[in-house]
Short mmCIF file of C-alpha atoms and ligand atoms in Angstrom, two decimals:
data_model
loop_
_atom_site.label_atom_id
_atom_site.label_comp_id
_atom_site.label_asym_id
_atom_site.label_seq_id
_atom_site.Cartn_x
_atom_site.Cartn_y
_atom_site.Cartn_z
CA MET A 293 112.38 88.13 94.68
CA GLN A 294 110.73 89.21 97.87
CA ASN A 295 110.35 86.44 100.30
CA PHE A 296 107.03 85.21 101.61
CA GLU A 297 108.22 84.67 105.20
CA GLN A 298 109.51 88.23 105.29
CA HIS A 299 106.10 89.49 104.27
CA SER A 300 104.07 87.31 106.56
CA ALA A 301 105.97 89.07 109.33
CA ASN A 302 105.03 92.24 107.54
CA SER A 303 101.35 91.91 108.41
CA ASN A 304 99.94 90.42 105.19
CA LEU A 305 98.74 87.38 107.10
CA ASP A 306 97.31 89.48 109.92
CA PRO A 307 93.61 89.09 110.59
CA LYS A 308 91.12 91.27 108.74
CA PRO A 309 92.56 94.67 107.77
CA ASN A 310 89.47 96.56 108.89
CA ALA A 311 90.89 100.05 109.24
CA VAL A 312 90.51 102.08 106.06
CA THR A 313 94.19 103.03 106.25
CA ASP A 314 95.18 99.37 106.37
CA GLN A 315 93.29 98.33 103.28
CA GLN A 316 95.04 96.20 100.73
CA VAL A 317 94.21 94.81 97.32
CA LEU A 318 94.77 91.12 96.65
CA ILE A 319 95.81 90.34 93.08
CA ALA A 320 95.61 86.77 91.78
CA GLY A 321 97.93 86.27 88.78
CA GLY A 322 101.16 88.11 88.07
CA GLY A 323 101.36 88.24 84.27
CA HIS A 324 101.69 91.58 82.48
CA VAL A 325 98.26 92.78 83.59
CA GLY A 326 98.58 91.74 87.26
CA LEU A 327 102.03 93.33 87.57
CA SER A 328 100.96 96.52 85.76
CA PHE A 329 97.86 96.83 87.96
CA ALA A 330 99.95 96.43 91.15
CA LEU A 331 102.27 99.22 89.91
CA LEU A 332 99.30 101.47 89.09
CA LEU A 333 97.95 100.93 92.62
CA ALA A 334 101.35 101.70 94.15
CA HIS A 335 101.42 104.91 92.10
CA HIS A 336 98.24 105.90 93.97
CA GLY A 337 99.78 104.86 97.31
CA ILE A 338 97.66 101.69 97.59
CA LYS A 339 99.13 98.51 99.07
CA SER A 340 98.72 95.19 97.26
CA THR A 341 99.75 91.57 97.57
CA LEU A 342 100.14 89.71 94.30
CA LEU A 343 100.06 85.91 94.09
CA GLU A 344 101.58 84.20 91.06
CA LYS A 345 101.26 80.47 90.45
CA ASN A 346 104.56 80.13 88.58
CA SER A 347 108.03 80.76 89.89
CA TYR A 348 109.59 84.13 89.01
CA PRO A 349 113.30 84.05 88.17
CA GLU A 350 115.85 85.64 90.52
CA ILE A 351 116.68 88.85 88.62
CA GLY A 352 118.23 92.24 89.16
CA PRO A 353 118.83 95.26 86.86
CA GLU A 354 122.20 93.72 85.91
CA ASP A 355 120.23 90.98 84.15
CA ASP A 356 118.76 93.36 81.54
CA ALA A 357 120.89 92.01 78.73
CA LYS A 358 120.35 88.34 79.39
CA ARG A 359 116.68 88.58 80.22
CA SER A 360 114.98 85.28 79.65
CA HIS A 361 111.60 84.64 78.07
CA TYR A 362 110.22 83.70 81.45
CA LEU A 363 106.87 85.37 81.02
CA ASP A 364 106.18 85.24 77.32
CA SER A 365 107.83 84.83 73.90
CA ARG A 366 105.48 87.22 72.06
CA ASN A 367 105.77 90.86 71.04
CA THR A 368 103.07 93.39 71.82
CA ALA A 369 101.98 96.49 69.94
CA LEU A 370 101.46 99.01 72.73
CA SER A 371 98.94 101.71 71.88
CA ARG A 372 99.72 105.37 72.56
CA ARG A 373 97.27 105.27 75.46
CA THR A 374 99.19 102.35 77.04
CA VAL A 375 102.44 104.25 76.57
CA GLN A 376 100.83 107.26 78.28
CA ILE A 377 99.82 105.06 81.24
CA TYR A 378 103.38 103.76 81.65
CA GLN A 379 104.62 107.36 81.39
CA GLU A 380 102.18 108.38 84.10
CA ILE A 381 103.59 105.82 86.55
CA GLY A 382 107.18 106.70 85.65
CA LEU A 383 108.04 103.41 83.95
CA TRP A 384 108.30 104.44 80.32
CA ASP A 385 111.90 105.69 80.62
CA GLU A 386 112.88 102.17 81.69
CA LEU A 387 110.86 100.51 78.94
CA GLN A 388 111.51 102.69 75.92
CA SER A 389 115.03 101.53 75.01
CA HIS A 390 113.37 98.36 73.63
CA ALA A 391 110.32 100.02 72.08
CA CYS A 392 110.08 100.33 68.30
CA ARG A 393 107.92 103.17 66.96
CA ILE A 394 105.18 102.49 64.41
CA ASP A 395 105.22 105.41 61.95
CA ALA A 396 102.90 103.92 59.34
CA VAL A 397 100.36 101.11 59.03
CA GLN A 398 99.66 99.28 55.74
CA ILE A 399 96.57 97.12 55.33
CA SER A 400 96.08 94.84 52.31
CA GLU A 401 94.66 91.51 51.20
CA GLN A 402 96.47 88.72 49.36
CA GLY A 403 95.40 88.52 45.72
CA SER A 404 93.28 91.70 45.84
CA PHE A 405 93.58 95.28 44.68
CA GLY A 406 92.42 97.03 47.85
CA ARG A 407 95.06 98.65 50.00
CA ALA A 408 95.06 101.28 52.73
CA GLN A 409 97.80 103.18 54.43
CA LEU A 410 97.97 105.30 57.58
CA LYS A 411 100.93 107.66 57.97
CA LYS A 412 101.83 109.51 61.12
CA GLU A 413 102.46 112.78 59.25
CA GLU A 414 98.99 112.68 57.66
CA GLU A 415 97.27 111.79 60.91
CA LYS A 416 99.41 114.37 62.75
CA VAL A 417 100.49 112.00 65.48
CA GLU A 418 103.89 111.25 66.98
CA SER A 419 103.47 107.53 66.18
CA PHE A 420 100.75 104.86 66.05
CA GLY A 421 102.19 103.04 69.03
CA GLN A 422 105.28 101.06 70.00
CA VAL A 423 106.21 97.41 69.60
CA MET A 424 107.91 95.69 72.50
CA GLU A 425 109.07 92.16 73.27
CA ASN A 426 106.88 90.72 76.01
CA ALA A 427 110.04 89.32 77.64
CA TRP A 428 111.41 92.86 78.05
CA LEU A 429 108.11 94.27 79.28
CA GLY A 430 107.74 91.43 81.80
CA HIS A 431 111.33 91.77 82.98
CA LYS A 432 110.97 95.51 83.63
CA LEU A 433 107.53 95.16 85.27
CA LEU A 434 108.89 92.48 87.60
CA LEU A 435 111.95 94.56 88.55
CA ALA A 436 109.76 97.60 89.26
CA ALA A 437 107.31 95.53 91.35
CA GLN A 438 110.17 93.96 93.33
CA ASP A 439 111.52 97.43 94.15
CA GLU A 440 108.15 98.83 95.22
CA PRO A 441 107.60 98.68 99.00
CA LEU A 442 103.80 98.88 98.59
CA ILE A 443 103.78 95.62 96.58
CA THR A 444 104.25 92.18 98.12
CA LEU A 445 105.03 89.54 95.51
CA ILE A 446 104.43 85.89 96.34
CA ASP A 447 105.28 83.45 93.57
CA ASN A 448 104.73 79.67 93.60
CA ALA A 449 101.32 80.52 95.01
CA ASP A 450 98.35 78.76 93.40
CA VAL A 451 95.01 80.30 94.37
CA VAL A 452 92.54 77.53 95.23
CA ALA A 453 89.67 79.13 97.18
CA VAL A 454 87.94 82.49 97.62
CA GLU A 455 85.59 83.40 100.44
CA GLN A 456 83.80 86.72 100.73
CA GLN A 457 82.76 88.35 104.01
CA ALA A 458 80.81 91.56 104.61
CA ASP A 459 84.03 93.48 105.25
CA GLY A 460 86.66 91.64 103.25
CA VAL A 461 87.74 88.72 101.12
CA THR A 462 89.85 85.70 102.07
CA LEU A 463 92.05 83.99 99.54
CA THR A 464 93.40 80.48 100.06
CA PHE A 465 96.43 79.35 98.10
CA ASN A 466 98.84 76.47 97.91
CA TYR A 467 102.33 77.68 98.52
CA TYR A 468 104.91 75.50 96.81
CA ASP A 469 108.21 77.07 97.77
CA GLY A 470 108.93 75.09 100.93
CA SER A 471 106.82 73.11 103.33
CA GLU A 472 104.21 75.76 104.07
CA GLY A 473 101.31 74.06 102.24
CA GLU A 474 97.97 75.90 102.26
CA GLN A 475 97.98 79.55 103.31
CA GLN A 476 95.39 82.33 103.59
CA LEU A 477 95.44 86.07 102.99
CA GLN A 478 92.85 88.75 103.67
CA GLY A 479 92.16 91.90 101.74
CA SER A 480 89.45 94.44 101.08
CA VAL A 481 89.11 93.61 97.41
CA LEU A 482 90.34 90.81 95.13
CA VAL A 483 91.33 91.47 91.53
CA ALA A 484 91.73 88.32 89.44
CA CYS A 485 94.31 88.67 86.65
CA ASP A 486 94.87 84.92 86.35
CA GLY A 487 94.43 84.59 82.61
CA ARG A 488 92.06 83.01 80.12
CA ASP A 489 91.32 79.89 82.18
CA SER A 490 90.99 81.93 85.39
CA THR A 491 90.65 79.78 88.51
CA VAL A 492 89.22 82.70 90.48
CA ARG A 493 86.51 83.27 87.87
CA GLN A 494 85.51 79.61 88.21
CA LEU A 495 85.66 79.71 92.01
CA LEU A 496 83.30 82.68 91.94
CA GLY A 497 80.91 80.77 89.68
CA ILE A 498 81.18 83.34 86.87
CA SER A 499 80.33 81.76 83.52
CA THR A 500 81.90 82.68 80.18
CA THR A 501 80.76 83.01 76.59
CA ASP A 502 83.38 81.35 74.40
CA TYR A 503 84.00 81.22 70.70
CA ASP A 504 86.63 78.94 69.18
CA TYR A 505 88.13 80.56 66.07
CA GLY A 506 89.53 77.18 65.00
CA GLN A 507 92.82 78.99 64.46
CA THR A 508 96.27 79.04 66.04
CA ALA A 509 98.56 82.06 66.08
CA ILE A 510 102.23 81.42 65.32
CA VAL A 511 104.39 84.20 66.70
CA GLY A 512 108.07 84.77 66.14
CA VAL A 513 110.86 87.02 64.91
CA VAL A 514 112.08 87.21 61.31
CA GLU A 515 114.63 89.13 59.29
CA THR A 516 113.65 90.56 55.90
CA SER A 517 115.82 91.80 53.05
CA MET A 518 114.20 95.24 53.25
CA PRO A 519 114.49 97.42 56.39
CA HIS A 520 111.27 97.80 58.36
CA ASN A 521 111.39 101.61 58.34
CA HIS A 522 108.97 101.58 61.28
CA VAL A 523 106.07 100.33 59.14
CA ALA A 524 103.52 97.85 60.55
CA ILE A 525 101.89 95.65 57.93
CA GLU A 526 98.54 93.94 58.33
CA ARG A 527 97.89 91.45 55.53
CA PHE A 528 94.83 89.24 55.09
CA SER A 529 95.29 85.90 53.39
CA PRO A 530 92.85 83.00 52.81
CA ALA A 531 94.63 81.15 55.66
CA GLY A 532 94.08 84.01 58.05
CA PRO A 533 95.43 87.42 59.05
CA LEU A 534 99.15 88.17 59.20
CA ALA A 535 100.80 91.05 61.06
CA VAL A 536 104.42 92.04 60.55
CA LEU A 537 105.66 94.64 63.02
CA PRO A 538 108.95 96.50 63.34
CA LEU A 539 111.24 95.55 66.24
CA THR A 540 114.26 97.10 67.95
CA ASP A 541 117.69 95.50 67.74
CA PRO A 542 118.57 94.24 71.19
CA GLU A 543 122.25 93.85 71.89
CA GLY A 544 123.84 91.26 74.08
CA ASP A 545 120.72 89.12 74.60
CA GLY A 546 122.11 86.22 72.64
CA ASN A 547 119.70 87.07 69.87
CA ASN A 548 121.74 89.60 67.93
CA LYS A 549 122.07 87.59 64.77
CA TYR A 550 119.73 90.00 63.00
CA GLN A 551 120.79 92.96 60.92
CA LYS A 552 119.99 96.30 62.56
CA GLY A 553 116.73 97.75 61.26
CA TYR A 554 115.63 94.52 59.56
CA ARG A 555 114.22 92.63 62.55
CA ARG A 556 110.45 92.17 62.58
CA SER A 557 107.85 90.43 64.66
CA VAL A 558 105.38 88.14 62.89
CA VAL A 559 101.94 87.04 63.98
CA TRP A 560 100.75 84.42 61.50
CA VAL A 561 97.41 82.68 61.93
CA CYS A 562 96.83 79.15 60.62
CA ALA A 563 94.10 76.54 60.99
CA ASN A 564 94.29 74.42 64.15
CA GLY A 565 96.44 71.35 63.60
CA GLU A 566 98.71 73.01 61.01
CA GLU A 567 100.96 74.76 63.54
CA GLN A 568 103.62 72.06 63.97
CA GLN A 569 104.97 72.42 60.42
CA TYR A 570 105.40 76.18 60.90
CA LEU A 571 107.07 75.74 64.28
CA GLU A 572 109.53 73.05 63.26
CA ASP A 573 110.50 73.92 59.71
CA ASP A 574 112.15 77.35 59.21
CA ALA A 575 112.28 77.05 55.41
CA HIS A 576 108.59 76.13 55.18
CA PHE A 577 107.62 78.96 57.54
CA LEU A 578 109.62 81.53 55.55
CA ALA A 579 108.28 80.29 52.19
CA THR A 580 104.68 80.44 53.44
CA LEU A 581 105.15 83.98 54.73
CA GLN A 582 106.68 84.98 51.42
CA GLN A 583 103.77 83.60 49.46
CA ALA A 584 101.17 85.25 51.68
CA PHE A 585 103.03 88.52 51.86
CA GLY A 586 104.50 89.07 48.43
CA GLU A 587 107.46 91.45 48.14
CA ARG A 588 106.14 94.13 50.48
CA ALA A 589 109.00 93.57 52.93
CA GLY A 590 111.45 92.10 50.42
CA SER A 591 112.45 88.49 51.08
CA PHE A 592 111.90 86.69 54.36
CA ILE A 593 115.43 85.45 54.98
CA LYS A 594 115.74 84.34 58.61
CA ALA A 595 113.35 82.93 61.21
CA GLY A 596 113.91 82.80 64.97
CA ARG A 597 112.21 80.94 67.82
CA ARG A 598 108.44 80.61 67.46
CA GLY A 599 105.50 79.89 69.72
CA ALA A 600 101.91 78.73 69.04
CA TYR A 601 98.75 80.12 70.67
CA PRO A 602 95.34 78.52 69.99
CA LEU A 603 92.78 81.29 69.54
CA THR A 604 89.55 81.34 71.49
CA ARG A 605 87.52 84.38 72.45
CA VAL A 606 86.56 84.07 76.12
CA LEU A 607 84.29 86.71 77.64
CA ALA A 608 83.33 86.61 81.32
CA ASP A 609 79.56 87.07 81.64
CA ARG A 610 80.20 89.50 84.48
CA GLN A 611 83.37 91.14 85.76
CA VAL A 612 82.37 92.05 89.31
CA LYS A 613 80.95 89.83 92.02
CA GLY A 614 80.79 91.23 95.53
CA ARG A 615 84.31 92.38 96.42
CA CYS A 616 85.93 90.60 93.48
CA VAL A 617 86.85 91.99 90.06
CA ILE A 618 87.86 89.95 87.01
CA MET A 619 90.47 91.69 84.86
CA GLY A 620 92.83 91.08 81.92
CA ASN A 621 92.47 87.90 79.88
CA ALA A 622 90.36 86.50 82.73
CA ALA A 623 87.72 89.10 81.79
CA HIS A 624 88.16 89.19 78.00
CA THR A 625 90.50 87.13 75.85
CA LEU A 626 90.41 88.45 72.27
CA HIS A 627 91.74 87.52 68.84
CA PRO A 628 95.20 89.15 68.47
CA VAL A 629 94.58 90.38 64.92
CA ALA A 630 94.13 94.03 65.80
CA GLY A 631 96.63 94.14 68.71
CA GLN A 632 93.96 95.36 71.12
CA GLY A 633 93.79 92.82 73.97
CA PHE A 634 96.52 94.02 76.30
CA ASN A 635 95.81 97.67 75.52
CA LEU A 636 92.17 97.22 76.55
CA CYS A 637 93.31 95.50 79.78
CA MET A 638 95.56 98.46 80.56
CA ARG A 639 92.67 100.91 80.20
CA ASP A 640 90.57 98.74 82.55
CA ALA A 641 93.42 98.63 85.08
CA HIS A 642 93.97 102.38 84.87
CA VAL A 643 90.30 103.19 85.50
CA LEU A 644 89.97 100.76 88.43
CA ALA A 645 93.16 102.05 90.09
CA GLU A 646 91.81 105.62 89.84
CA MET A 647 88.45 104.61 91.35
CA LEU A 648 90.13 102.78 94.25
CA SER A 649 92.35 105.79 94.83
CA GLU A 650 89.29 108.03 95.00
CA GLN A 651 87.81 105.72 97.68
CA VAL A 652 91.02 105.92 99.71
CA LYS A 653 91.00 109.74 99.49
CA GLN A 654 87.46 109.76 100.82
CA GLY A 655 88.31 107.32 103.61
CA ALA A 656 85.89 104.80 102.08
CA ASP A 657 86.01 101.03 101.62
CA ILE A 658 88.00 100.03 98.48
CA GLY A 659 85.90 96.88 98.24
CA ASP A 660 82.61 98.76 98.19
CA LYS A 661 80.24 96.77 95.97
CA GLN A 662 78.44 99.77 94.45
CA MET A 663 81.70 101.40 93.48
CA LEU A 664 82.96 98.16 91.87
CA GLN A 665 79.70 97.86 89.94
CA ARG A 666 80.16 101.45 88.75
CA TYR A 667 83.61 100.40 87.49
CA GLU A 668 82.11 97.45 85.57
CA LYS A 669 79.52 99.71 83.97
CA ALA A 670 82.04 102.41 83.15
CA ARG A 671 84.17 99.95 81.18
CA GLN A 672 81.38 98.35 79.19
CA SER A 673 81.25 100.60 76.13
CA ASP A 674 85.02 100.57 75.48
CA GLN A 675 85.15 96.80 75.92
CA LYS A 676 82.15 96.17 73.66
CA ARG A 677 83.55 98.44 70.95
CA VAL A 678 86.94 96.68 70.94
CA ILE A 679 85.38 93.20 70.93
CA ARG A 680 83.13 94.16 67.99
CA PHE A 681 86.07 95.74 66.14
CA CYS A 682 88.27 92.61 66.52
CA ASP A 683 85.50 90.28 65.42
CA ALA A 684 84.59 92.45 62.44
CA VAL A 685 88.22 92.36 61.29
CA VAL A 686 88.51 88.57 61.73
CA HIS A 687 85.18 87.62 60.16
CA GLY A 688 85.12 90.38 57.54
CA PHE A 689 88.35 89.10 56.00
CA THR A 690 87.81 85.34 56.12
CA HIS A 691 84.85 85.14 53.71
CA SER A 692 85.99 83.75 50.35
CA ASN A 693 82.69 84.64 48.63
CA PRO A 694 83.75 86.77 45.57
CA ALA A 695 81.05 89.42 46.19
CA ILE A 696 82.12 89.92 49.80
CA LYS A 697 85.77 89.97 48.72
CA LEU A 698 85.02 92.68 46.16
CA ALA A 699 83.05 94.67 48.74
CA ARG A 700 85.90 94.64 51.26
CA ASN A 701 88.41 95.67 48.60
CA VAL A 702 86.22 98.59 47.64
CA ALA A 703 85.96 99.38 51.34
CA LEU A 704 89.76 99.34 51.69
CA VAL A 705 90.15 101.67 48.72
CA ALA A 706 87.43 103.96 50.07
CA PHE A 707 89.06 103.90 53.48
CA ASP A 708 92.33 104.97 51.89
CA LYS A 709 90.72 107.84 49.99
CA LEU A 710 88.13 109.26 52.37
CA PRO A 711 89.69 111.94 54.54
CA ASN A 712 87.41 111.66 57.57
CA ILE A 713 87.54 107.93 58.23
CA LYS A 714 91.28 107.48 58.63
CA PRO A 715 91.83 109.79 61.62
CA LEU A 716 88.91 108.08 63.35
CA VAL A 717 90.28 104.59 62.82
CA ALA A 718 93.82 105.74 63.63
CA THR A 719 92.62 107.18 66.92
CA TYR A 720 90.73 104.01 67.62
CA ALA A 721 93.60 101.66 66.80
CA MET A 722 95.90 103.70 69.01
CA GLY A 723 93.61 103.01 71.94
CA LEU A 724 93.17 106.72 72.56
CA LYS A 725 89.41 106.54 72.26
CA SER A 726 87.94 105.04 75.41
C1 FAD B 859 99.60 85.80 69.59
C2 FAD B 859 99.13 86.96 70.43
C3 FAD B 859 99.57 88.24 70.16
C4 FAD B 859 99.10 89.32 70.92
N1 FAD B 859 99.50 90.59 70.58
C5 FAD B 859 98.96 91.64 71.23
C6 FAD B 859 99.29 92.98 70.84
O1 FAD B 859 100.08 93.21 69.92
N2 FAD B 859 98.71 94.02 71.54
C7 FAD B 859 97.82 93.79 72.55
O2 FAD B 859 97.29 94.75 73.13
N3 FAD B 859 97.52 92.53 72.96
C8 FAD B 859 98.05 91.46 72.33
N4 FAD B 859 97.72 90.19 72.72
C9 FAD B 859 96.90 90.02 73.92
C10 FAD B 859 97.74 89.98 75.20
O3 FAD B 859 98.79 89.06 75.04
C11 FAD B 859 96.90 89.61 76.42
O4 FAD B 859 95.86 90.54 76.52
C12 FAD B 859 97.71 89.63 77.72
O5 FAD B 859 98.74 88.69 77.62
C13 FAD B 859 96.84 89.32 78.92
O6 FAD B 859 97.65 89.23 80.07
P1 FAD B 859 97.10 88.69 81.47
O7 FAD B 859 98.13 89.10 82.47
O8 FAD B 859 95.70 89.08 81.66
O9 FAD B 859 97.06 87.09 81.31
P2 FAD B 859 98.25 86.01 81.34
O10 FAD B 859 99.41 86.52 80.56
O11 FAD B 859 97.62 84.75 80.92
O12 FAD B 859 98.68 85.95 82.87
C14 FAD B 859 97.94 85.25 83.85
C15 FAD B 859 98.87 84.95 85.02
O13 FAD B 859 98.11 84.37 86.09
C16 FAD B 859 98.81 83.26 86.62
N5 FAD B 859 97.85 82.32 87.22
C17 FAD B 859 96.99 81.48 86.58
N6 FAD B 859 96.26 80.78 87.47
C18 FAD B 859 96.66 81.17 88.70
C19 FAD B 859 96.30 80.80 90.02
N7 FAD B 859 95.38 79.85 90.26
N8 FAD B 859 96.91 81.40 91.07
C20 FAD B 859 97.86 82.35 90.85
N9 FAD B 859 98.26 82.74 89.61
C21 FAD B 859 97.67 82.17 88.55
C22 FAD B 859 99.56 82.67 85.43
O14 FAD B 859 100.66 81.89 85.83
C23 FAD B 859 99.97 83.94 84.67
O15 FAD B 859 101.21 84.45 85.08
C24 FAD B 859 98.19 89.11 71.98
C25 FAD B 859 97.75 87.80 72.28
C26 FAD B 859 98.20 86.74 71.50
C27 FAD B 859 97.70 85.33 71.81
#
């Protein structure tokens, strides 16, 4: 971990960086989006300082095998577009040893006849995306950010105040790793990646439009009696949607009790208040999955560690205010059913990094309000489309009305048979359309 004292000597606490060449981006929040955005900026030669409230572990490349779940215990389906972005910044080679290809996607509903299937050969694509453990992604992002001279990482730093001036932005944070207390940093632009309950968003007085799904996602790893064969399965049950995704077989991480090729990630959604029974009781969890899922994957025979995530859609009413941008879950927290949230954040981050790079090339201010507003506008249609898509999937499959159920089964059959719809949806689900 880079050390704060080292970097204060390194000019990050200097007074206002007025010169265009001395511009830096302040990033509040160092989860997957904050770290990825800092790496995208560095790729364009732009300096950033990232403040993370929690403590990062002391890690080096030698810790690959025993990586801990310090950032997250979930697994993420990375779209092809996200993979392309990591390729572009030279990180994919590091990441791909723990990426599991999705070659086919099956969609079905419990107790219904409708079923649809997307196959990579038919859609003429290399794959529909890659599934990766968040712990691995976070570990590699952190290592890359630590090694990048253009990124200053400050953990144990809780952002508590934001003040905007005509030519910059000042961030105040409580620094917990010693006796330093409150500290300040100055930058040209502030990008808040501090999650669903974003402090920065609140400090800026940006309101949100929230919707409580009344559901909790249970995520975990299971072993099935049938190999995954790189097939992702989306199943809709009366309790909620269920996604079963193929996973790689990590070796030497203390988790290699699974048979090679049979390890899968599960996202199971239940009503709020029911989660404890699924978290605590392996046998009950496996039996419930089996009932909801049928024999599509064979038997569910082993369950690993699980986590619970209450599901609320949180949309910031605006994403730019002055020199500040709201990004990641702080801007839009979505239902995980379609695996779109992080992929959408990565497209936002990619576009903003390119726009800031263009400003630098022109010798212009990277906190220019008009340019930031152009960014917000440019991202609107992709964001709206994804939000609508996720909600349509969630609400479309939770109606128990027999007529609606019949209609969606007919729709699934039609989807499976009509040649022109599948490539469109496949392209969309892969995040390539933006
Ligand atoms: C069950 C589930 C499954 C999902 N699966 C997928 C999937 O398959 N594909 C997909 O694309 N997306 C998926 N998502 C969505 C994805 O997980 C999110 O989009 C992503 O985690 C957002 O990351 P983030 O960095 O914006 O937020 P976070 O991960 O919440 O990170 C915010 C960071 O900011 C820090 N922070 C908070 N406050 C402060 C402060 N005051 N000062 C400094 N730092 C602060 C926090 O400590 C944290 O590290 C899933 C979500 C869920 C719930």
